[in-house]
């Protein structure tokens, strides 16, 4: 059995200005921790022996047909422009076109230093690698656009953060790694030819029906509006919505300090570096608009200022808050079991959320339990819920099957922070059972999980995770 990856590498056919060709840096003793067979099949990859896959997904062996490279990009980090970022610890091996016709990047993350590493060591430690594996696959199972995890390898080397930690490499799969920041770097440098080339490439790869730069802006804005509404519907807080982490394909990318909220509050922030709460739960709806304004600014650099397109960019960005709002409303109506649209729906949702925030109600469990006795138990003062529920019950009279609608819209299980932390702790101690168990349960988030009830519970007081870290 030999690993076979049917590469077709379109990015490597772009001009040199887009990347630096280089190979991953080998590691001491690669050990395969996980290989995602379902994803491999979809991508047209035939698995090889475990030892061979460990070598390839650690970066020690370059598979036939790969054209390894690190991509150039820049971006706004917490609102400040950083003129050069790029893959500081990642190498793109190439792309495959899958059995579904989808083109996907295969990237090793944690594969060593590159010309874009700046002060970093180019490595990743086991914790963030397993976190990204579990959370990105959970997002996929929730039906939210996301990068995915093909493999995870332990390197047999240590990386040094505050302490010595086991090193690891994640094989990340994405519809592409094009970011708003990929456009920004050429726009900022006045490299208009590269910017045009990139725009054409992005349109062909992701939105073949889009007409020119403004068509691309419109398509990406729509995809991003949908994405952020989907995040909010499952209580996901990305944590670093910098423009370099904003995907042109509209996928969730870069699982650093991300977290799912336990008890609901709109201002929830977990990331230890987000001191101002720029990327707090409810701010995500505004920040995505800001990110699209940066995308528009970059795209415009290739246009004649007399071009009507410039006006169009303004119109698209100004329309975005409404777009996010309507996507949000669609998702939250479904969360209440509603399929028809009524005037008072938005106020009813807002009212429930306010009551939840004041009563520290668990976000996931409250929505999942609507219509059962368990919903009111989520509230410090259950009578606060009862007062709301009466109006909701009236409203659902007009619906065919609200219970089925809300079950399909409200997961029973999400990757809760304390379970992720416990899983990482166990893995560092050599026990991978919690990692595999989380993957298995989270692959069916809309089912009930009576045998894994512990994974659906909010954390006990002693288990609460208050801050998450980038882990870079
Ligand atoms: P991120 O926070 O993962 O989105 O990364 C932001 C930037 O820092 C990107 O250019 C990364 O490639 C770079 N980076 C993050 N971690 C490391 C590391 N350990 N070594 C080198 N570069 C890194
Ligand atoms: Mg990033």
Short mmCIF file of N, CA and C in Angstrom, two decimals, residues 310-418:
data_model
loop_
_atom_site.label_atom_id
_atom_site.label_comp_id
_atom_site.label_asym_id
_atom_site.label_seq_id
_atom_site.Cartn_x
_atom_site.Cartn_y
_atom_site.Cartn_z
N UNK A 310 -15.90 51.54 -8.65
CA UNK A 310 -15.53 52.08 -7.34
C UNK A 310 -16.78 52.43 -6.54
N UNK A 311 -17.75 52.99 -7.23
CA UNK A 311 -19.03 53.29 -6.57
C UNK A 311 -19.70 52.00 -6.14
N UNK A 312 -19.56 51.01 -6.99
CA UNK A 312 -20.19 49.73 -6.69
C UNK A 312 -19.60 49.12 -5.41
N UNK A 313 -18.30 49.29 -5.23
CA UNK A 313 -17.65 48.75 -4.03
C UNK A 313 -18.28 49.35 -2.78
N UNK A 314 -18.50 50.66 -2.82
CA UNK A 314 -19.11 51.35 -1.68
C UNK A 314 -20.51 50.79 -1.41
N UNK A 315 -21.23 50.61 -2.50
CA UNK A 315 -22.60 50.08 -2.37
C UNK A 315 -22.57 48.67 -1.75
N UNK A 316 -21.64 47.84 -2.19
CA UNK A 316 -21.58 46.46 -1.68
C UNK A 316 -21.24 46.44 -0.19
N UNK A 317 -20.25 47.25 0.17
CA UNK A 317 -19.85 47.26 1.59
C UNK A 317 -20.98 47.83 2.46
N UNK A 318 -21.65 48.87 1.95
CA UNK A 318 -22.75 49.45 2.74
C UNK A 318 -23.93 48.48 2.88
N UNK A 319 -24.06 47.59 1.91
CA UNK A 319 -25.18 46.63 1.97
C UNK A 319 -24.88 45.47 2.93
N UNK A 320 -23.62 45.38 3.33
CA UNK A 320 -23.25 44.19 4.07
C UNK A 320 -23.89 44.01 5.45
N UNK A 321 -24.00 45.06 6.26
CA UNK A 321 -24.65 44.85 7.55
C UNK A 321 -26.06 44.25 7.40
N UNK A 322 -26.78 44.71 6.40
CA UNK A 322 -28.12 44.17 6.15
C UNK A 322 -28.08 42.70 5.76
N UNK A 323 -27.05 42.36 5.00
CA UNK A 323 -26.87 40.98 4.56
C UNK A 323 -26.61 40.05 5.76
N UNK A 324 -25.70 40.51 6.62
CA UNK A 324 -25.37 39.72 7.82
C UNK A 324 -26.63 39.57 8.67
N UNK A 325 -27.34 40.67 8.82
CA UNK A 325 -28.55 40.67 9.64
C UNK A 325 -29.59 39.68 9.09
N UNK A 326 -29.76 39.66 7.77
CA UNK A 326 -30.79 38.77 7.24
C UNK A 326 -30.36 37.31 7.31
N UNK A 327 -29.06 37.06 7.14
CA UNK A 327 -28.57 35.68 7.33
C UNK A 327 -28.73 35.25 8.79
N UNK A 328 -28.46 36.18 9.68
CA UNK A 328 -28.60 35.92 11.12
C UNK A 328 -30.05 35.57 11.46
N UNK A 329 -30.96 36.35 10.91
CA UNK A 329 -32.38 36.15 11.19
C UNK A 329 -32.85 34.79 10.68
N UNK A 330 -32.38 34.42 9.49
CA UNK A 330 -32.75 33.11 8.93
C UNK A 330 -32.32 31.99 9.89
N UNK A 331 -31.06 32.09 10.36
CA UNK A 331 -30.52 31.04 11.24
C UNK A 331 -31.26 31.00 12.57
N UNK A 332 -31.51 32.18 13.14
CA UNK A 332 -32.12 32.19 14.47
C UNK A 332 -33.61 31.87 14.42
N UNK A 333 -34.27 32.18 13.32
CA UNK A 333 -35.66 31.71 13.16
C UNK A 333 -35.67 30.18 13.22
N UNK A 334 -34.75 29.58 12.46
CA UNK A 334 -34.70 28.11 12.45
C UNK A 334 -34.41 27.58 13.86
N UNK A 335 -33.57 28.30 14.60
CA UNK A 335 -33.25 27.85 15.96
C UNK A 335 -34.48 27.86 16.87
N UNK A 336 -35.46 28.71 16.52
CA UNK A 336 -36.73 28.71 17.28
C UNK A 336 -37.75 27.79 16.65
N UNK A 337 -37.36 27.07 15.59
CA UNK A 337 -38.29 26.14 14.95
C UNK A 337 -39.22 26.80 13.95
N UNK A 338 -38.87 28.02 13.52
CA UNK A 338 -39.76 28.80 12.66
C UNK A 338 -39.32 28.74 11.19
N UNK A 339 -40.27 28.53 10.32
CA UNK A 339 -39.97 28.53 8.88
C UNK A 339 -40.61 29.72 8.19
N UNK A 340 -41.72 30.21 8.74
CA UNK A 340 -42.38 31.37 8.13
C UNK A 340 -41.80 32.65 8.71
N UNK A 341 -41.96 33.73 7.97
CA UNK A 341 -41.40 35.01 8.43
C UNK A 341 -42.51 35.89 8.96
N UNK A 342 -42.32 36.35 10.18
CA UNK A 342 -43.32 37.26 10.75
C UNK A 342 -42.62 38.48 11.34
N UNK A 343 -43.34 39.55 11.30
CA UNK A 343 -42.87 40.85 11.76
C UNK A 343 -42.15 40.80 13.12
N UNK A 344 -42.76 40.14 14.10
CA UNK A 344 -42.23 40.18 15.47
C UNK A 344 -41.11 39.19 15.76
N UNK A 345 -40.68 38.43 14.75
CA UNK A 345 -39.71 37.35 15.03
C UNK A 345 -38.40 37.87 15.61
N UNK A 346 -37.89 38.93 14.98
CA UNK A 346 -36.59 39.44 15.42
C UNK A 346 -36.64 39.89 16.88
N UNK A 347 -37.73 40.57 17.24
CA UNK A 347 -37.87 41.04 18.62
C UNK A 347 -37.99 39.85 19.58
N UNK A 348 -38.65 38.80 19.13
CA UNK A 348 -38.80 37.62 19.99
C UNK A 348 -37.45 36.95 20.24
N UNK A 349 -36.62 36.88 19.20
CA UNK A 349 -35.28 36.28 19.35
C UNK A 349 -34.44 37.15 20.29
N UNK A 350 -34.47 38.46 20.04
CA UNK A 350 -33.67 39.38 20.86
C UNK A 350 -34.09 39.30 22.32
N UNK A 351 -35.39 39.18 22.54
CA UNK A 351 -35.92 39.09 23.91
C UNK A 351 -35.39 37.83 24.61
N UNK A 352 -35.42 36.71 23.89
CA UNK A 352 -34.91 35.47 24.48
C UNK A 352 -33.42 35.62 24.83
N UNK A 353 -32.66 36.18 23.89
CA UNK A 353 -31.21 36.32 24.11
C UNK A 353 -30.93 37.21 25.32
N UNK A 354 -31.68 38.28 25.47
CA UNK A 354 -31.49 39.17 26.62
C UNK A 354 -31.75 38.41 27.93
N UNK A 355 -32.83 37.67 27.93
CA UNK A 355 -33.15 36.89 29.14
C UNK A 355 -32.07 35.83 29.41
N UNK A 356 -31.55 35.23 28.34
CA UNK A 356 -30.49 34.22 28.51
C UNK A 356 -29.24 34.85 29.10
N UNK A 357 -28.88 36.03 28.58
CA UNK A 357 -27.67 36.71 29.07
C UNK A 357 -27.81 37.05 30.55
N UNK A 358 -28.99 37.52 30.93
CA UNK A 358 -29.21 37.92 32.33
C UNK A 358 -29.27 36.72 33.27
N UNK A 359 -29.51 35.55 32.69
CA UNK A 359 -29.68 34.35 33.53
C UNK A 359 -28.62 33.28 33.28
N UNK A 360 -27.53 33.69 32.63
CA UNK A 360 -26.41 32.77 32.37
C UNK A 360 -26.86 31.44 31.80
N UNK A 361 -27.82 31.51 30.89
CA UNK A 361 -28.34 30.28 30.29
C UNK A 361 -27.32 29.70 29.31
N UNK A 362 -27.20 28.41 29.30
CA UNK A 362 -26.28 27.76 28.37
C UNK A 362 -26.82 27.91 26.94
N UNK A 363 -25.97 28.42 26.04
CA UNK A 363 -26.43 28.77 24.69
C UNK A 363 -26.94 27.54 23.94
N UNK A 364 -26.12 26.52 23.88
CA UNK A 364 -26.46 25.33 23.10
C UNK A 364 -27.64 24.59 23.72
N UNK A 365 -27.58 24.37 25.02
CA UNK A 365 -28.59 23.52 25.67
C UNK A 365 -29.96 24.20 25.75
N UNK A 366 -29.97 25.53 25.85
CA UNK A 366 -31.27 26.22 25.90
C UNK A 366 -32.01 26.03 24.58
N UNK A 367 -31.34 26.31 23.48
CA UNK A 367 -32.02 26.20 22.18
C UNK A 367 -32.41 24.76 21.88
N UNK A 368 -31.51 23.83 22.18
CA UNK A 368 -31.79 22.42 21.88
C UNK A 368 -33.02 21.95 22.68
N UNK A 369 -33.19 22.51 23.88
CA UNK A 369 -34.25 22.01 24.77
C UNK A 369 -35.59 22.75 24.59
N UNK A 370 -35.64 23.74 23.71
CA UNK A 370 -36.90 24.50 23.54
C UNK A 370 -38.05 23.52 23.29
N UNK A 371 -39.15 23.78 23.96
CA UNK A 371 -40.31 22.90 23.79
C UNK A 371 -40.31 21.74 24.78
N UNK A 372 -39.24 21.61 25.56
CA UNK A 372 -39.22 20.57 26.62
C UNK A 372 -39.05 21.25 27.98
N UNK A 373 -39.21 20.46 29.02
CA UNK A 373 -39.08 21.01 30.39
C UNK A 373 -37.66 21.49 30.69
N UNK A 374 -36.73 20.96 29.92
CA UNK A 374 -35.32 21.25 30.24
C UNK A 374 -34.89 22.67 29.92
N UNK A 375 -35.62 23.34 29.05
CA UNK A 375 -35.19 24.68 28.64
C UNK A 375 -35.17 25.64 29.84
N UNK A 376 -36.25 25.63 30.62
CA UNK A 376 -36.35 26.58 31.74
C UNK A 376 -35.28 26.33 32.80
N UNK A 377 -34.81 25.05 32.88
CA UNK A 377 -33.77 24.72 33.87
C UNK A 377 -32.44 25.41 33.57
N UNK A 378 -32.28 25.90 32.36
CA UNK A 378 -31.01 26.56 32.00
C UNK A 378 -30.91 27.97 32.61
N UNK A 379 -32.02 28.48 33.11
CA UNK A 379 -32.07 29.86 33.60
C UNK A 379 -31.90 29.91 35.11
N UNK A 380 -31.15 30.88 35.59
CA UNK A 380 -31.01 31.06 37.03
C UNK A 380 -32.40 31.23 37.64
N UNK A 381 -33.22 32.04 36.98
CA UNK A 381 -34.61 32.21 37.41
C UNK A 381 -35.52 31.68 36.29
N UNK A 382 -35.97 30.44 36.41
CA UNK A 382 -36.75 29.82 35.32
C UNK A 382 -38.02 30.59 34.94
N UNK A 383 -38.55 31.38 35.85
CA UNK A 383 -39.78 32.11 35.51
C UNK A 383 -39.51 33.16 34.42
N UNK A 384 -38.25 33.60 34.30
CA UNK A 384 -37.87 34.55 33.25
C UNK A 384 -38.05 33.88 31.87
N UNK A 385 -37.75 32.60 31.84
CA UNK A 385 -37.96 31.86 30.58
C UNK A 385 -39.45 31.62 30.35
N UNK A 386 -40.17 31.25 31.36
CA UNK A 386 -41.60 30.95 31.23
C UNK A 386 -42.34 32.14 30.60
N UNK A 387 -41.98 33.35 31.06
CA UNK A 387 -42.66 34.55 30.56
C UNK A 387 -42.44 34.71 29.06
N UNK A 388 -41.27 34.30 28.59
CA UNK A 388 -40.98 34.39 27.15
C UNK A 388 -41.66 33.24 26.39
N UNK A 389 -41.64 32.08 27.00
CA UNK A 389 -42.09 30.86 26.31
C UNK A 389 -43.55 30.94 25.86
N UNK A 390 -44.38 31.61 26.65
CA UNK A 390 -45.81 31.68 26.30
C UNK A 390 -45.99 32.30 24.91
N UNK A 391 -45.29 33.41 24.67
CA UNK A 391 -45.39 34.08 23.37
C UNK A 391 -44.85 33.21 22.24
N UNK A 392 -43.76 32.50 22.52
CA UNK A 392 -43.17 31.63 21.51
C UNK A 392 -44.13 30.48 21.15
N UNK A 393 -44.77 29.93 22.17
CA UNK A 393 -45.72 28.83 21.92
C UNK A 393 -46.85 29.29 21.00
N UNK A 394 -47.35 30.49 21.26
CA UNK A 394 -48.39 31.06 20.38
C UNK A 394 -47.90 31.15 18.95
N UNK A 395 -46.67 31.67 18.82
CA UNK A 395 -46.10 31.88 17.49
C UNK A 395 -45.93 30.55 16.74
N UNK A 396 -45.57 29.47 17.44
CA UNK A 396 -45.32 28.19 16.77
C UNK A 396 -46.61 27.50 16.34
N UNK A 397 -47.74 27.98 16.82
CA UNK A 397 -49.03 27.42 16.38
C UNK A 397 -49.15 27.44 14.86
N UNK A 398 -48.57 28.45 14.25
CA UNK A 398 -48.71 28.62 12.80
C UNK A 398 -47.72 27.75 12.02
N UNK A 399 -46.88 27.02 12.73
CA UNK A 399 -45.83 26.24 12.06
C UNK A 399 -46.21 24.76 12.01
N UNK A 400 -45.73 24.05 10.96
CA UNK A 400 -46.07 22.64 10.79
C UNK A 400 -45.41 21.76 11.84
N UNK A 401 -44.07 21.85 11.91
CA UNK A 401 -43.33 20.92 12.77
C UNK A 401 -42.14 21.63 13.41
N UNK A 402 -42.43 22.58 14.31
CA UNK A 402 -41.33 23.36 14.89
C UNK A 402 -40.29 22.50 15.60
N UNK A 403 -40.72 21.40 16.20
CA UNK A 403 -39.77 20.56 16.95
C UNK A 403 -38.70 19.99 16.00
N UNK A 404 -39.14 19.54 14.82
CA UNK A 404 -38.18 18.98 13.85
C UNK A 404 -37.27 20.07 13.31
N UNK A 405 -37.83 21.26 13.05
CA UNK A 405 -37.02 22.36 12.52
C UNK A 405 -35.94 22.76 13.52
N UNK A 406 -36.33 22.86 14.77
CA UNK A 406 -35.32 23.32 15.74
C UNK A 406 -34.29 22.25 16.08
N UNK A 407 -34.69 21.00 16.00
CA UNK A 407 -33.69 19.93 16.20
C UNK A 407 -32.62 19.94 15.10
N UNK A 408 -33.07 20.24 13.88
CA UNK A 408 -32.12 20.26 12.76
C UNK A 408 -31.24 21.51 12.79
N UNK A 409 -31.67 22.54 13.51
CA UNK A 409 -30.91 23.79 13.55
C UNK A 409 -30.05 23.93 14.81
N UNK A 410 -30.37 23.13 15.83
CA UNK A 410 -29.67 23.26 17.11
C UNK A 410 -28.91 22.00 17.48
N UNK A 411 -27.58 22.04 17.42
CA UNK A 411 -26.80 20.85 17.78
C UNK A 411 -26.98 20.51 19.25
N UNK A 412 -26.81 19.24 19.57
CA UNK A 412 -26.83 18.82 20.98
C UNK A 412 -25.44 18.90 21.58
N UNK A 413 -24.44 18.87 20.69
CA UNK A 413 -23.07 18.81 21.19
C UNK A 413 -22.15 19.68 20.33
N UNK A 414 -21.29 20.42 20.98
CA UNK A 414 -20.27 21.26 20.34
C UNK A 414 -18.94 20.99 21.06
N UNK A 415 -17.82 21.37 20.48
CA UNK A 415 -16.54 21.14 21.19
C UNK A 415 -16.39 22.16 22.31
N UNK A 416 -16.81 21.79 23.48
CA UNK A 416 -16.74 22.72 24.60
C UNK A 416 -15.28 22.89 25.04
N UNK A 417 -14.98 24.12 25.48
CA UNK A 417 -13.59 24.45 25.81
C UNK A 417 -12.96 23.53 26.84
N UNK A 418 -13.72 23.22 27.87
CA UNK A 418 -13.13 22.40 28.93
C UNK A 418 -12.85 20.98 28.43
#
